[in-house]
Coordinates of N, CA, C and O in Angstrom, one line a residue:
X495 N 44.0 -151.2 -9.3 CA 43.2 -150.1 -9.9 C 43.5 -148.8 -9.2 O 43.4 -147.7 -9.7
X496 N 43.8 -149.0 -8.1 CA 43.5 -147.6 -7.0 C 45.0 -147.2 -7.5 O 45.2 -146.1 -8.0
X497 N 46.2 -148.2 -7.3 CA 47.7 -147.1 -7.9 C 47.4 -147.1 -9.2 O 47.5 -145.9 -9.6
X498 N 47.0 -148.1 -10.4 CA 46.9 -146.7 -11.5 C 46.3 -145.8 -11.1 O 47.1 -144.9 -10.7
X499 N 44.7 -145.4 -10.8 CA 44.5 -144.4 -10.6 C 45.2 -143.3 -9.9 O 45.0 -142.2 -10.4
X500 N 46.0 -143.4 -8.8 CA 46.7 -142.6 -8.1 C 47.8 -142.1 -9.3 O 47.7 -140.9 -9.5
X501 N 48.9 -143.0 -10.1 CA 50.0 -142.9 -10.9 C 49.4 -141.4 -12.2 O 49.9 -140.4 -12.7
X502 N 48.2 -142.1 -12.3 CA 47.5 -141.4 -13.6 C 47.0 -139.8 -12.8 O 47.1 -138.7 -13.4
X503 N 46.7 -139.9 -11.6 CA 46.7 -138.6 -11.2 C 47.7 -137.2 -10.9 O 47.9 -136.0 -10.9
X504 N 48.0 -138.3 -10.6 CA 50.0 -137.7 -9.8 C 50.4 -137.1 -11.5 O 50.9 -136.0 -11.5
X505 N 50.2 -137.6 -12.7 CA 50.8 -136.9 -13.6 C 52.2 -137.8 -14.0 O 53.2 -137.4 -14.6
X506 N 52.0 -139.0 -13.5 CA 53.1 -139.9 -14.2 C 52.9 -140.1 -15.4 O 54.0 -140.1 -16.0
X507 N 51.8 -140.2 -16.2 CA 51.5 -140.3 -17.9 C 51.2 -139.1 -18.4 O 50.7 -139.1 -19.6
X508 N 51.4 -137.8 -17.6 CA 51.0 -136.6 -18.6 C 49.8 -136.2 -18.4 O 49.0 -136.9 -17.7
X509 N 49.5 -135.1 -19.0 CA 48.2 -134.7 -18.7 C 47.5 -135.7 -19.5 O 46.5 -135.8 -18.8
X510 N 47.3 -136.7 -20.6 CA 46.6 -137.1 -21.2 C 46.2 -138.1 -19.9 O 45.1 -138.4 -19.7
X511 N 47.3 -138.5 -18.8 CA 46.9 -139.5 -18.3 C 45.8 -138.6 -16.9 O 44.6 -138.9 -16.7
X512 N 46.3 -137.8 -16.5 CA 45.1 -136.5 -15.7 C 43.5 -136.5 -16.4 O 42.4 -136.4 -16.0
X513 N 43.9 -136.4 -17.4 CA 42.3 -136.4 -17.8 C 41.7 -137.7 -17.8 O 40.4 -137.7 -17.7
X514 N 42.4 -139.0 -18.0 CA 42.1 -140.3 -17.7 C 41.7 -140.1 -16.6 O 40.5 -139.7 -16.5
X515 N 42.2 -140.3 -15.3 CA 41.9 -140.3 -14.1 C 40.9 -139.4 -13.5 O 40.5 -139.6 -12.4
X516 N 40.5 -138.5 -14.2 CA 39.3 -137.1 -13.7 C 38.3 -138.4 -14.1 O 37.5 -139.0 -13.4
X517 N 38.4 -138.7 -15.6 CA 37.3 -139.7 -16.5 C 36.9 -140.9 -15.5 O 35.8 -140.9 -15.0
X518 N 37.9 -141.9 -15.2 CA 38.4 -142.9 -14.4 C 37.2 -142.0 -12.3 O 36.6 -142.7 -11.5
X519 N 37.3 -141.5 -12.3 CA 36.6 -140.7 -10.9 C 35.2 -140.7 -11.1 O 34.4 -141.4 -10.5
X520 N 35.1 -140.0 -12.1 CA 34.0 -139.7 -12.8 C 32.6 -140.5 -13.2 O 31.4 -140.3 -13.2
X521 N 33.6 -141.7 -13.4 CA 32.7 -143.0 -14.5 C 32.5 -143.8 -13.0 O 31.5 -144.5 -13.0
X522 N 33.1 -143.9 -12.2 CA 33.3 -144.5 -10.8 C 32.1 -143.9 -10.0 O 31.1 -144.5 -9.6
X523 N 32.4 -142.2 -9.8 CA 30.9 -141.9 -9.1 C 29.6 -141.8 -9.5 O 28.6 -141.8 -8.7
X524 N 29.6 -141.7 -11.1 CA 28.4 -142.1 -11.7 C 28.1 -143.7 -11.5 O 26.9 -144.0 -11.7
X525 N 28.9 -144.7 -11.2 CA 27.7 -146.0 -11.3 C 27.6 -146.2 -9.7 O 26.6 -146.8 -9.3
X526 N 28.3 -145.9 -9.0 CA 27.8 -145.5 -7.6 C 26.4 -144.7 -7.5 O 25.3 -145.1 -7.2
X527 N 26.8 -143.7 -7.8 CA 25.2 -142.7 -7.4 C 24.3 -143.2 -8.3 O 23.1 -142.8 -8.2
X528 N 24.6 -144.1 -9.3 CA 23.4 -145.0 -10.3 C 22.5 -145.7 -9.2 O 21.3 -145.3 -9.0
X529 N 22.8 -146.5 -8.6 CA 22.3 -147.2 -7.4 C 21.4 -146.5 -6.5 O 20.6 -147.1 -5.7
X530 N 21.6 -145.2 -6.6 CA 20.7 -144.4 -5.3 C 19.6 -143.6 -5.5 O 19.1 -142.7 -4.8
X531 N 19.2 -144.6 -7.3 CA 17.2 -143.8 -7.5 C 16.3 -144.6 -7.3 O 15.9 -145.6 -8.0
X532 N 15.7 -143.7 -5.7 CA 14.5 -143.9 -5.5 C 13.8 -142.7 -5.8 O 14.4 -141.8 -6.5
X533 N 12.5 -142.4 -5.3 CA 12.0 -141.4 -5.9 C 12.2 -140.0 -4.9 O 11.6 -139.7 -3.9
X534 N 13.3 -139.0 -5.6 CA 13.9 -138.0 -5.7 C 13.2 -137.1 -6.4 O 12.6 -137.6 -7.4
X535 N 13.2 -135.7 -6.1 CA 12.6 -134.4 -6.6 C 14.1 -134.0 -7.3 O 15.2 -134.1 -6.7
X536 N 14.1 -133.5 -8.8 CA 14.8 -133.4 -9.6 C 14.8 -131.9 -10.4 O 13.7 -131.3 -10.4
X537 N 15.5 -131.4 -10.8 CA 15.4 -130.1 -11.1 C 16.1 -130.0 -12.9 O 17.2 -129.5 -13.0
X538 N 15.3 -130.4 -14.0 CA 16.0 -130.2 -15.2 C 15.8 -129.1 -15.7 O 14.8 -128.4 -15.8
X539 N 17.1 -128.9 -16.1 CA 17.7 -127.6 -17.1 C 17.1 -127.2 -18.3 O 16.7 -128.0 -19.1
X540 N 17.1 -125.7 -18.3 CA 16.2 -125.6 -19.4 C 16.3 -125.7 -20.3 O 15.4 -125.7 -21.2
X541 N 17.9 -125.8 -20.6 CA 18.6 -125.9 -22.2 C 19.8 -126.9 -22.1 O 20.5 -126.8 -21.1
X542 N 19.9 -127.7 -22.8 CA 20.9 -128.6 -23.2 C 21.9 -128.5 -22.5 O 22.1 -127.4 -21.9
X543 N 22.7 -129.2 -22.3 CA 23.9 -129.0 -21.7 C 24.7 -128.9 -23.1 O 24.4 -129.4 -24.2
X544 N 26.1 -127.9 -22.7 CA 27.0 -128.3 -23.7 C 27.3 -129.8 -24.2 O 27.8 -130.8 -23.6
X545 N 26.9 -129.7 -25.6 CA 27.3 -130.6 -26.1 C 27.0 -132.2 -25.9 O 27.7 -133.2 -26.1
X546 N 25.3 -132.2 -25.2 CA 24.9 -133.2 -24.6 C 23.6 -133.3 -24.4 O 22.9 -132.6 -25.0
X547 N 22.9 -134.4 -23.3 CA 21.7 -134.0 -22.8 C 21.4 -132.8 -21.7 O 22.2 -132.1 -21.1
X548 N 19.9 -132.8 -21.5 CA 19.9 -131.7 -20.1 C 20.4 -132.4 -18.8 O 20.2 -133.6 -18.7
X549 N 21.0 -131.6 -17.9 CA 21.3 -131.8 -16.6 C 19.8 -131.7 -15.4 O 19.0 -130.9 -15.2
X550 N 20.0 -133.2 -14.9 CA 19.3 -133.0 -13.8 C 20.1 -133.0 -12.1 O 21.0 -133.7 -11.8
X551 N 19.5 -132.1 -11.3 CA 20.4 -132.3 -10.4 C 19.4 -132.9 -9.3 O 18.2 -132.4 -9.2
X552 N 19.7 -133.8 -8.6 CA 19.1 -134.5 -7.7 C 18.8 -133.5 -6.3 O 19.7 -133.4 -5.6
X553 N 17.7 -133.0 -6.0 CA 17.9 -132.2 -5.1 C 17.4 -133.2 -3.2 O 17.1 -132.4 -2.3
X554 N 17.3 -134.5 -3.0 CA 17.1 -135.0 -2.1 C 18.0 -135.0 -0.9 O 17.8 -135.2 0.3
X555 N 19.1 -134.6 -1.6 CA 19.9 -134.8 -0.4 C 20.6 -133.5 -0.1 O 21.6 -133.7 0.6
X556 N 20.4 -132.3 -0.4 CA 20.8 -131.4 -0.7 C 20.5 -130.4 0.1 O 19.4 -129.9 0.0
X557 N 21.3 -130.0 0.8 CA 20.4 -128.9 1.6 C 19.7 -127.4 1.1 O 19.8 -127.0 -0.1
X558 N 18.9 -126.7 2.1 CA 18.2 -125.6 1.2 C 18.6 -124.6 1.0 O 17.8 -123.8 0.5
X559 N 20.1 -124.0 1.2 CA 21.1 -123.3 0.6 C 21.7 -124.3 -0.8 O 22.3 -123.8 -1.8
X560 N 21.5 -125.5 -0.6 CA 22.6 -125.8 -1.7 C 21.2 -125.9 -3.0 O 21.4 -125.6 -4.1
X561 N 20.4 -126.1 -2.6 CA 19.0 -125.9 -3.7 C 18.8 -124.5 -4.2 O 18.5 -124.2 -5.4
X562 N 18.9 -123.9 -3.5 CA 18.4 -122.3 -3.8 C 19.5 -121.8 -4.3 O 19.3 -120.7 -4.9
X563 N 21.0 -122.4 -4.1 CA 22.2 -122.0 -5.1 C 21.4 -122.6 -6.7 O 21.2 -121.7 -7.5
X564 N 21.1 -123.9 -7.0 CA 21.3 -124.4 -8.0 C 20.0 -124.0 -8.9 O 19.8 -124.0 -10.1
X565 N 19.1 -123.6 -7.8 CA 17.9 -122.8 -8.9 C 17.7 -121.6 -9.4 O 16.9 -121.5 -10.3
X566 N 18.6 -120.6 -8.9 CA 19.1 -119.5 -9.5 C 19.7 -119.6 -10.1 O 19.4 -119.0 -11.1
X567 N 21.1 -120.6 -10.1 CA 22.0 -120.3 -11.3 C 21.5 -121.0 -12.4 O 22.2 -120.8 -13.4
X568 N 20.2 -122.2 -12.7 CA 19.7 -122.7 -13.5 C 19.2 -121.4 -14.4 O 19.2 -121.4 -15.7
X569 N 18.6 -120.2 -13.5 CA 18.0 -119.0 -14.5 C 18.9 -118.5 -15.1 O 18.4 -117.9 -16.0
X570 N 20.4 -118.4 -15.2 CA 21.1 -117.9 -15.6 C 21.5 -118.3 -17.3 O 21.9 -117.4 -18.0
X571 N 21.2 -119.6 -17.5 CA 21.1 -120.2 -18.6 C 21.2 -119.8 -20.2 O 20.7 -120.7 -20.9
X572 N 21.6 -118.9 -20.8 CA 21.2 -118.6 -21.9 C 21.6 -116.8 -21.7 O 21.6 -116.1 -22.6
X573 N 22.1 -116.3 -20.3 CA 22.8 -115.0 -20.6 C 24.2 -114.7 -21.2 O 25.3 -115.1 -20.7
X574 N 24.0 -113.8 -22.5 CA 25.4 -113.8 -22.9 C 26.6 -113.1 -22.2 O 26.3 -112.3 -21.3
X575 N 27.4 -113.2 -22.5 CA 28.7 -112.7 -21.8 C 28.8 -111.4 -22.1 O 28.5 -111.0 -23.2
X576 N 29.3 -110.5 -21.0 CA 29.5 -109.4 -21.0 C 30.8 -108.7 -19.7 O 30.4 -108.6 -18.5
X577 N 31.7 -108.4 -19.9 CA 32.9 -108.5 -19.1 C 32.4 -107.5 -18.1 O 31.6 -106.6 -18.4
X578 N 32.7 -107.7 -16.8 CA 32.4 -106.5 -16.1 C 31.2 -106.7 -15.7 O 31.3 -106.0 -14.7
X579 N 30.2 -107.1 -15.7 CA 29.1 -107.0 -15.5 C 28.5 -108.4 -14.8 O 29.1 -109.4 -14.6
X580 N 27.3 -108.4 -14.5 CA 26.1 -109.5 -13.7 C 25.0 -109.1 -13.6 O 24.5 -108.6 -12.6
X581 N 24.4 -109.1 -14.8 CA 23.1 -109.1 -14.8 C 22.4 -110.2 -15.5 O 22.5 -110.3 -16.8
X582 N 21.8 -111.0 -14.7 CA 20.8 -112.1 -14.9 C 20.2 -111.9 -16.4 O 19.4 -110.9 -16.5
X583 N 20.5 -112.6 -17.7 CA 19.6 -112.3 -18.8 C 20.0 -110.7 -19.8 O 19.5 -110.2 -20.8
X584 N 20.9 -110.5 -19.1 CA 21.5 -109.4 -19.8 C 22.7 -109.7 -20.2 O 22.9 -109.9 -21.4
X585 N 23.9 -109.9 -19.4 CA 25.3 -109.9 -19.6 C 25.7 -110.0 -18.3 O 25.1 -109.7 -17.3
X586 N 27.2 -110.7 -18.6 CA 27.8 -110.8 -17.1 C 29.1 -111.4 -17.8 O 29.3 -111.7 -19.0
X587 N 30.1 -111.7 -16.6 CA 31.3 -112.4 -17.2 C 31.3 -113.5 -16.5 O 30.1 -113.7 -16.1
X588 N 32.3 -114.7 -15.8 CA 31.8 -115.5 -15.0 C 31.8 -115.5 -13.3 O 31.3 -116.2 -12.4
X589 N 32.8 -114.5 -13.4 CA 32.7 -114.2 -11.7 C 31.5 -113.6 -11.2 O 31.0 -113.8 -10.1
X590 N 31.2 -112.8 -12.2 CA 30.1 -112.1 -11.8 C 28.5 -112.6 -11.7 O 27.4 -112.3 -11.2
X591 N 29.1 -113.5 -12.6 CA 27.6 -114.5 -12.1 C 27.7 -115.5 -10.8 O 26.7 -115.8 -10.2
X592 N 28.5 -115.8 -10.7 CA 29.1 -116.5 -9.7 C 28.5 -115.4 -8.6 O 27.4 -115.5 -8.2
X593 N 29.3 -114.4 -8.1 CA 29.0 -113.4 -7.3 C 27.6 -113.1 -7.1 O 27.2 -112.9 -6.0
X594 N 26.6 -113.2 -8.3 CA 25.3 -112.8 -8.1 C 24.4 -113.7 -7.7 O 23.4 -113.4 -7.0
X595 N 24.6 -115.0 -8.0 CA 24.2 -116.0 -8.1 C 24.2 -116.4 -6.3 O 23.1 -116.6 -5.8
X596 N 25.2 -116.4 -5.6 CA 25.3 -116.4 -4.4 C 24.5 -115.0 -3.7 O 23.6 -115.3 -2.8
X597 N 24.7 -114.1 -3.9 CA 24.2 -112.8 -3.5 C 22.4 -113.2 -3.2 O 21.9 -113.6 -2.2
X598 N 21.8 -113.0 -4.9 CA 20.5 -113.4 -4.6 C 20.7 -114.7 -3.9 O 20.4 -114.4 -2.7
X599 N 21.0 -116.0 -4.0 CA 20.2 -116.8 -3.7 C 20.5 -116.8 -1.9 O 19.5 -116.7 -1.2
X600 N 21.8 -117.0 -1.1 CA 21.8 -117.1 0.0 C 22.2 -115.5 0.8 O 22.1 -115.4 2.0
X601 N 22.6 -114.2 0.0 CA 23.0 -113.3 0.8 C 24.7 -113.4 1.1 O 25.2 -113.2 2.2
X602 N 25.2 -113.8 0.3 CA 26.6 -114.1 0.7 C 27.0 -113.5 -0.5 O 26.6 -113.7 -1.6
X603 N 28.1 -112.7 0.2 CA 28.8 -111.5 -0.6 C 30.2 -112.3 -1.3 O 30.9 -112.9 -0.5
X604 N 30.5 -112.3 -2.4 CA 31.9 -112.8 -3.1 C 32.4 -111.8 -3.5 O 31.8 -110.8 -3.8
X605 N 34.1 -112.2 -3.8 CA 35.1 -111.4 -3.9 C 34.6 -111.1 -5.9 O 33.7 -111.5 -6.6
X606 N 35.3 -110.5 -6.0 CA 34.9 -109.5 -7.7 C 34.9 -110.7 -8.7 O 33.9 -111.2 -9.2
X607 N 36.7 -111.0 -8.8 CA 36.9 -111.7 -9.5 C 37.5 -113.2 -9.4 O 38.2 -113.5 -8.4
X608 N 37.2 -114.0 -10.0 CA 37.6 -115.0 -9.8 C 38.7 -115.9 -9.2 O 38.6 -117.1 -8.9
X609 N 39.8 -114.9 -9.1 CA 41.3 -115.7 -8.3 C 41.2 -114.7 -6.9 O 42.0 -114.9 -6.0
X610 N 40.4 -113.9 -6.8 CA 40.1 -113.4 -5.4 C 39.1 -114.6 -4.8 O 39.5 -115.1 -3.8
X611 N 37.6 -115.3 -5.4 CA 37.1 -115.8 -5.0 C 37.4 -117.3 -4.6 O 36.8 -118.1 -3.8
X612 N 38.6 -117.5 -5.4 CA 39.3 -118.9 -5.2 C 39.9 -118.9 -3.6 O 39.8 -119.8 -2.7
X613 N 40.7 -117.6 -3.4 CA 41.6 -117.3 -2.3 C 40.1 -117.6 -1.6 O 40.0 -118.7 -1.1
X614 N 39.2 -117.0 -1.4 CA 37.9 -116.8 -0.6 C 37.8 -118.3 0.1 O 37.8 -118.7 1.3
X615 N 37.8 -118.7 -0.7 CA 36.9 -120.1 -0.3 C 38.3 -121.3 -0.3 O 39.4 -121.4 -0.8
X616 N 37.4 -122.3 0.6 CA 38.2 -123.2 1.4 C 38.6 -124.6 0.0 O 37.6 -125.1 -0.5
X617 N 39.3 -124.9 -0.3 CA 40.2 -125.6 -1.3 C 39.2 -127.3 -0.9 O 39.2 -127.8 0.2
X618 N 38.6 -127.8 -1.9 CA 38.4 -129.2 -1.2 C 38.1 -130.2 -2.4 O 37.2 -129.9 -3.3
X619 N 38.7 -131.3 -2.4 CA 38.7 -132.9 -3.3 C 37.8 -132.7 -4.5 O 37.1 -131.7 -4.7
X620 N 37.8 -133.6 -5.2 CA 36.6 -134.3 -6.1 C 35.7 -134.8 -4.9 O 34.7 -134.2 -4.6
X621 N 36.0 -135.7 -4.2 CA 35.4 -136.7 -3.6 C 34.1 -135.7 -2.3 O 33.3 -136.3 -1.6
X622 N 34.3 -134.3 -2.2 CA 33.9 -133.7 -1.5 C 32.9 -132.9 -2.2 O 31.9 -132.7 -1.5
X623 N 32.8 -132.4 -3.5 CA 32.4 -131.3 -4.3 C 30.6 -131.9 -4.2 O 30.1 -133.0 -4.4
X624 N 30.1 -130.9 -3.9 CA 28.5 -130.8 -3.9 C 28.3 -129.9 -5.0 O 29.1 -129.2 -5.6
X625 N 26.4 -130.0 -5.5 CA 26.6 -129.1 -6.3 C 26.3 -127.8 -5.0 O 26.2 -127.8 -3.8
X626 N 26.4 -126.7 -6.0 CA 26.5 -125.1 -5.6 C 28.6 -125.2 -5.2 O 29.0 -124.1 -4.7
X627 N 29.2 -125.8 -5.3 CA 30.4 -125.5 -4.8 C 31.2 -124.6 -6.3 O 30.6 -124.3 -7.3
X628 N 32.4 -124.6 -6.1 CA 32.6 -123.8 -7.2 C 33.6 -124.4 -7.4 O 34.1 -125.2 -6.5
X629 N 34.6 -124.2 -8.9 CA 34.9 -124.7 -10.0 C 36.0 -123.8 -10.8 O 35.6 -123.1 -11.8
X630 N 37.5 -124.0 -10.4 CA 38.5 -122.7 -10.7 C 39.7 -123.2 -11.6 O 40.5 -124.1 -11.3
X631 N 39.7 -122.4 -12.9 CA 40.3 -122.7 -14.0 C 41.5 -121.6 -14.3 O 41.5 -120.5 -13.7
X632 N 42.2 -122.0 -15.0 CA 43.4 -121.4 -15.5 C 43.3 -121.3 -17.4 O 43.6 -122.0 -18.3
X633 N 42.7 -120.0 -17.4 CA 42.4 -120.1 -19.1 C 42.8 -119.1 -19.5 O 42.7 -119.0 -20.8
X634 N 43.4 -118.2 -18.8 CA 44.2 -117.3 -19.8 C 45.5 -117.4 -20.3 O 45.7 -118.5 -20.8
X635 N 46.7 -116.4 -20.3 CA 48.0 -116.9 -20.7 C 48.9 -117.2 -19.8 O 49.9 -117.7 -20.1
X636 N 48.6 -116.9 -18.6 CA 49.2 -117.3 -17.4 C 48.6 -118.8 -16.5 O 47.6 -118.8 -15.8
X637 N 49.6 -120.1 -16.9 CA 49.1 -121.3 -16.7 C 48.5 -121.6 -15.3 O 47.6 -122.3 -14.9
X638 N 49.5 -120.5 -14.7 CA 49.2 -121.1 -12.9 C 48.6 -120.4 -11.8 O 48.6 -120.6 -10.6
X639 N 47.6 -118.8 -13.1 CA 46.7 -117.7 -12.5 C 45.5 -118.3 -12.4 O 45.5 -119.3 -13.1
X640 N 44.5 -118.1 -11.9 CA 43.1 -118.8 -12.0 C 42.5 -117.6 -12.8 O 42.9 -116.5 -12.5
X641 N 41.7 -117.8 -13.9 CA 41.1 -116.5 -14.7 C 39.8 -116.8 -15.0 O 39.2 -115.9 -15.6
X642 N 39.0 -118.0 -14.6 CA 37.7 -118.6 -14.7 C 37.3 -119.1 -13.3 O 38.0 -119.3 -12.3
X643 N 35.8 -119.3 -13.4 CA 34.8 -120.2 -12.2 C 34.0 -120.5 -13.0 O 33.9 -120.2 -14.2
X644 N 32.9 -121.4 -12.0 CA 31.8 -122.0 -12.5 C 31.6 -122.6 -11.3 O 32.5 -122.7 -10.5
X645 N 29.8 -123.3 -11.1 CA 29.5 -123.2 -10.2 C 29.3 -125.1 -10.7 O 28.9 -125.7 -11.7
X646 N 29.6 -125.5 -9.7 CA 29.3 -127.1 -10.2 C 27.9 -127.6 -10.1 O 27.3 -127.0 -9.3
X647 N 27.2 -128.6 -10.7 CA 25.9 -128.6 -10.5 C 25.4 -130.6 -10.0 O 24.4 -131.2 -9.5
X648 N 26.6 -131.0 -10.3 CA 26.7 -132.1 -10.5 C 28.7 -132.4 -10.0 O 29.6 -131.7 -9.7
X649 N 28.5 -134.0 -10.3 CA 30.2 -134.3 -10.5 C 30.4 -134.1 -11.6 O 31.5 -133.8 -11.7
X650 N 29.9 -134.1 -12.6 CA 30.5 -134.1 -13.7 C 30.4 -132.4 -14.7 O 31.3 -132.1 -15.5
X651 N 29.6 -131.8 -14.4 CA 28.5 -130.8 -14.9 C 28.7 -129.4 -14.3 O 28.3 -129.2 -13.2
X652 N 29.2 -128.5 -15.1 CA 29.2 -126.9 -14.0 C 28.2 -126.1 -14.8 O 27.3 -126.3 -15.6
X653 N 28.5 -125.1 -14.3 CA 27.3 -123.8 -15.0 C 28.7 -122.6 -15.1 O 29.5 -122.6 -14.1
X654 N 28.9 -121.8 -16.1 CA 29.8 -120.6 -15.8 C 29.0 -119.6 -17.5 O 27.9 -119.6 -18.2
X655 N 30.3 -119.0 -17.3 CA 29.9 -117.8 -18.6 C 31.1 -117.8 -19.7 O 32.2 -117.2 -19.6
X656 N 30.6 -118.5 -20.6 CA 31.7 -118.7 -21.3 C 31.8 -117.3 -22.7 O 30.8 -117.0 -23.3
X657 N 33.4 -116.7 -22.8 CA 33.1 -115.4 -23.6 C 32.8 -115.8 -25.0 O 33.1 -114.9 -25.8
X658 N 32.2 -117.0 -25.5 CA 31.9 -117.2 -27.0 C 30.3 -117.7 -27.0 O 29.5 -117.7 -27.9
X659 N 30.1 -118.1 -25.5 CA 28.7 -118.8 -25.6 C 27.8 -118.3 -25.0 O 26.6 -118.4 -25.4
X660 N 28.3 -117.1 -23.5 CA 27.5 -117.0 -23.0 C 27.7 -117.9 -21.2 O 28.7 -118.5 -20.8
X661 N 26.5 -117.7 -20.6 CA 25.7 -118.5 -19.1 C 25.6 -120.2 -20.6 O 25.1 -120.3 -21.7
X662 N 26.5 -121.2 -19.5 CA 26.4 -122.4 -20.6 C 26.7 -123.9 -19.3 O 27.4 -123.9 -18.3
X663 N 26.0 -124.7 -20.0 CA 26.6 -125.8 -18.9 C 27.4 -126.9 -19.7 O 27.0 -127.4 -20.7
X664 N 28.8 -127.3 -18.9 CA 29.7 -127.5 -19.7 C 29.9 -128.7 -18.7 O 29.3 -128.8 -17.6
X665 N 31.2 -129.8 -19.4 CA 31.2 -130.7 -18.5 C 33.0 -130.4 -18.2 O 33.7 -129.8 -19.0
X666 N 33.4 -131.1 -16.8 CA 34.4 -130.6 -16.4 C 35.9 -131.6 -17.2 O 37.1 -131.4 -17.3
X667 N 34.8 -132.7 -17.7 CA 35.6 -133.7 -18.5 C 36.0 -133.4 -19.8 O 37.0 -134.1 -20.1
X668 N 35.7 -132.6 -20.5 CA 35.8 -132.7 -21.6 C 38.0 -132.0 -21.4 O 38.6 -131.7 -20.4
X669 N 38.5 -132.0 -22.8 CA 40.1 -131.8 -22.5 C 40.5 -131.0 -22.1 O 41.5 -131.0 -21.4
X670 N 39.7 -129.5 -22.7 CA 39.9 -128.1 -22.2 C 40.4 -127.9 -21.1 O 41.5 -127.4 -20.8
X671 N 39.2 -128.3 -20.0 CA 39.1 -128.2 -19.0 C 39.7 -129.2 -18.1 O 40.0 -128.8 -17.0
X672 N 39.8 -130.1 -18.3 CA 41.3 -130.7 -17.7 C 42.1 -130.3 -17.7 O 42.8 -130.1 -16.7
X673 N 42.4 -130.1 -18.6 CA 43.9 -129.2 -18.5 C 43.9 -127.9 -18.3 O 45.0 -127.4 -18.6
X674 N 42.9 -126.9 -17.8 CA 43.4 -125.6 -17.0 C 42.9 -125.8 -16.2 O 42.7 -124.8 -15.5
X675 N 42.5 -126.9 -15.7 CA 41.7 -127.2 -14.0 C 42.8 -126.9 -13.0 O 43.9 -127.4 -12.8
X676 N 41.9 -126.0 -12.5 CA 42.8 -125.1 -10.6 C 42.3 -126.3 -9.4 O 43.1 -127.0 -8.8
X677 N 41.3 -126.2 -9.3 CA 40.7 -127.2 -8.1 C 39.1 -126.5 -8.1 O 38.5 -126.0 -9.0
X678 N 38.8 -126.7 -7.1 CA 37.2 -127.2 -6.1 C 37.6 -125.9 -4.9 O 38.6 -125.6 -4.4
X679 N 36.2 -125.4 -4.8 CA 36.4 -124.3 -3.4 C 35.2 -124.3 -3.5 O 34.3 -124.3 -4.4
X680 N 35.2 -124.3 -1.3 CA 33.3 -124.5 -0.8 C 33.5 -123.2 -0.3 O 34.7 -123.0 0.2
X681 N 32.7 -122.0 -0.2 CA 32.5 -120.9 0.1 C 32.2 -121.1 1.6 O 31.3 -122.0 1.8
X682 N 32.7 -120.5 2.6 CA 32.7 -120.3 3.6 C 31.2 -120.5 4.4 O 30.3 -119.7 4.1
X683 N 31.1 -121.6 5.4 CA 29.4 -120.9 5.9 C 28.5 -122.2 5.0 O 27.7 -122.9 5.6
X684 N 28.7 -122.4 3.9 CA 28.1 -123.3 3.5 C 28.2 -124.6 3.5 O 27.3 -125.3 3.0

C-alpha cells in the first residue's frame, strides 16, 4: 500500500494518479482522526461548505493562535471577491484575506500577495498541515507561479476567496485543485 501510494504520488500514473493519492491521504487521515471523539469543543461554519456539508473544526487540540486564526477566518464567509482589497464583508481577493485574517486575529503582518506570502512561510507536508496553516495554488496561466491561497481549516477543507464565489470553503480534493496544488506553508512564529 505504502509504494502504491508513494508510485501514485511521485506522478508515475499522471496527475489522475496525484489526485488518487492526495484522496488515498485523505481517506487515511479521516478514519484515523475518526477514533479521537471524545468530547471536544467544535466550531461549525456558518454556511455550507462548497459543495457539501458544514465544516467543523475540532478546536481541542489546537492552540490559541491556531483557534483565533480559524474564528476569524470563519467571519469571513460569505464576502465577495474584490481584487485589491480586504475588507471583512465587503470585498477582498484571496491574499488579502489571508493577510487580514492573520493581522486581526494574531498581529502578524503578511506579504501582499500570494507568491510573496508562499516565499514567507516555511514549506511543510500534508502530514504536518494544522488548521490556520495555509494553502498555495497555481491558477493562473503560468503553471509553476503561485497566483492563489487559502487558509486550511481542516485536512481536507480550506477557506479562500474565490473570483466567482466570493470568501467560500472549498475542499482541497476536489480535481481543480489537485492539479494547481503548490504545497503547504506554516507562517513563521506559529
Amino acid at each position: 500500500m505504502a509504494i502504491l501510494s508513494q508510485r501514485l504520488y511521485r506522478g508515475e500514473y499522471g496527475a489522475w494518479g496525484r489526485w488518487l493519492a492526495m484522496l488515498l491521504v485523505v481517506a487515511v487521515m479521516s478514519v484515523l482522526l475518526a477514533g479521537c471523539s471524545s468530547h471536544r469543543r467544535s466550531v461549525r461554519f456558518p454556511r455550507p461548505a462548497q459543495g457539501g456539508e458544514p465544516v467543523n473544526v475540532e478546536f481541542a487540540h489546537l492552540s490559541s493562535a491556531r483557534q483565533r486564526l480559524i474564528s476569524e477566518a470563519q467571519e469571513w464567509v460569505g464576502t465577495p471577491y474584490a481584487y485589491a482589497r480586504c475588507d471583512k464583508g465587503r470585498g477582498s481577493d484571496c491574499s488579502g484575506m489571508v493577510l487580514q485574517v492573520y493581522l486581526d486575529a494574531l498581529g502578524i503582518k503578511l506579504p501582499r500577495n500570494s507568491a510573496e506570502q508562499a516565499a514567507f512561510c516555511t514549506p511543510i507536508s500534508l502530514r504536518k498541515v494544522l488548521p490556520g496553516d495555509l494553502v498555495f495554488f497555481a491558477t493562473g496561466k503560468d503553471a509553476a507561479r503561485i497566483s492563489h491561497v487559502g487558509i486550511m481549516l481542516d485536512y481536507e477543507n480550506f477557506i479562500h476567496v474565490s473570483t466567482s464565489k466570493g470568501a467560500v470553503i472549498s475542499k482541497i480534493t476536489t480535481p481543480y485543485y489537485v492539479r494547481t496544488f503548490m504545497g503547504f506553508g506554516r507562517v513563521p512564529t506559529l
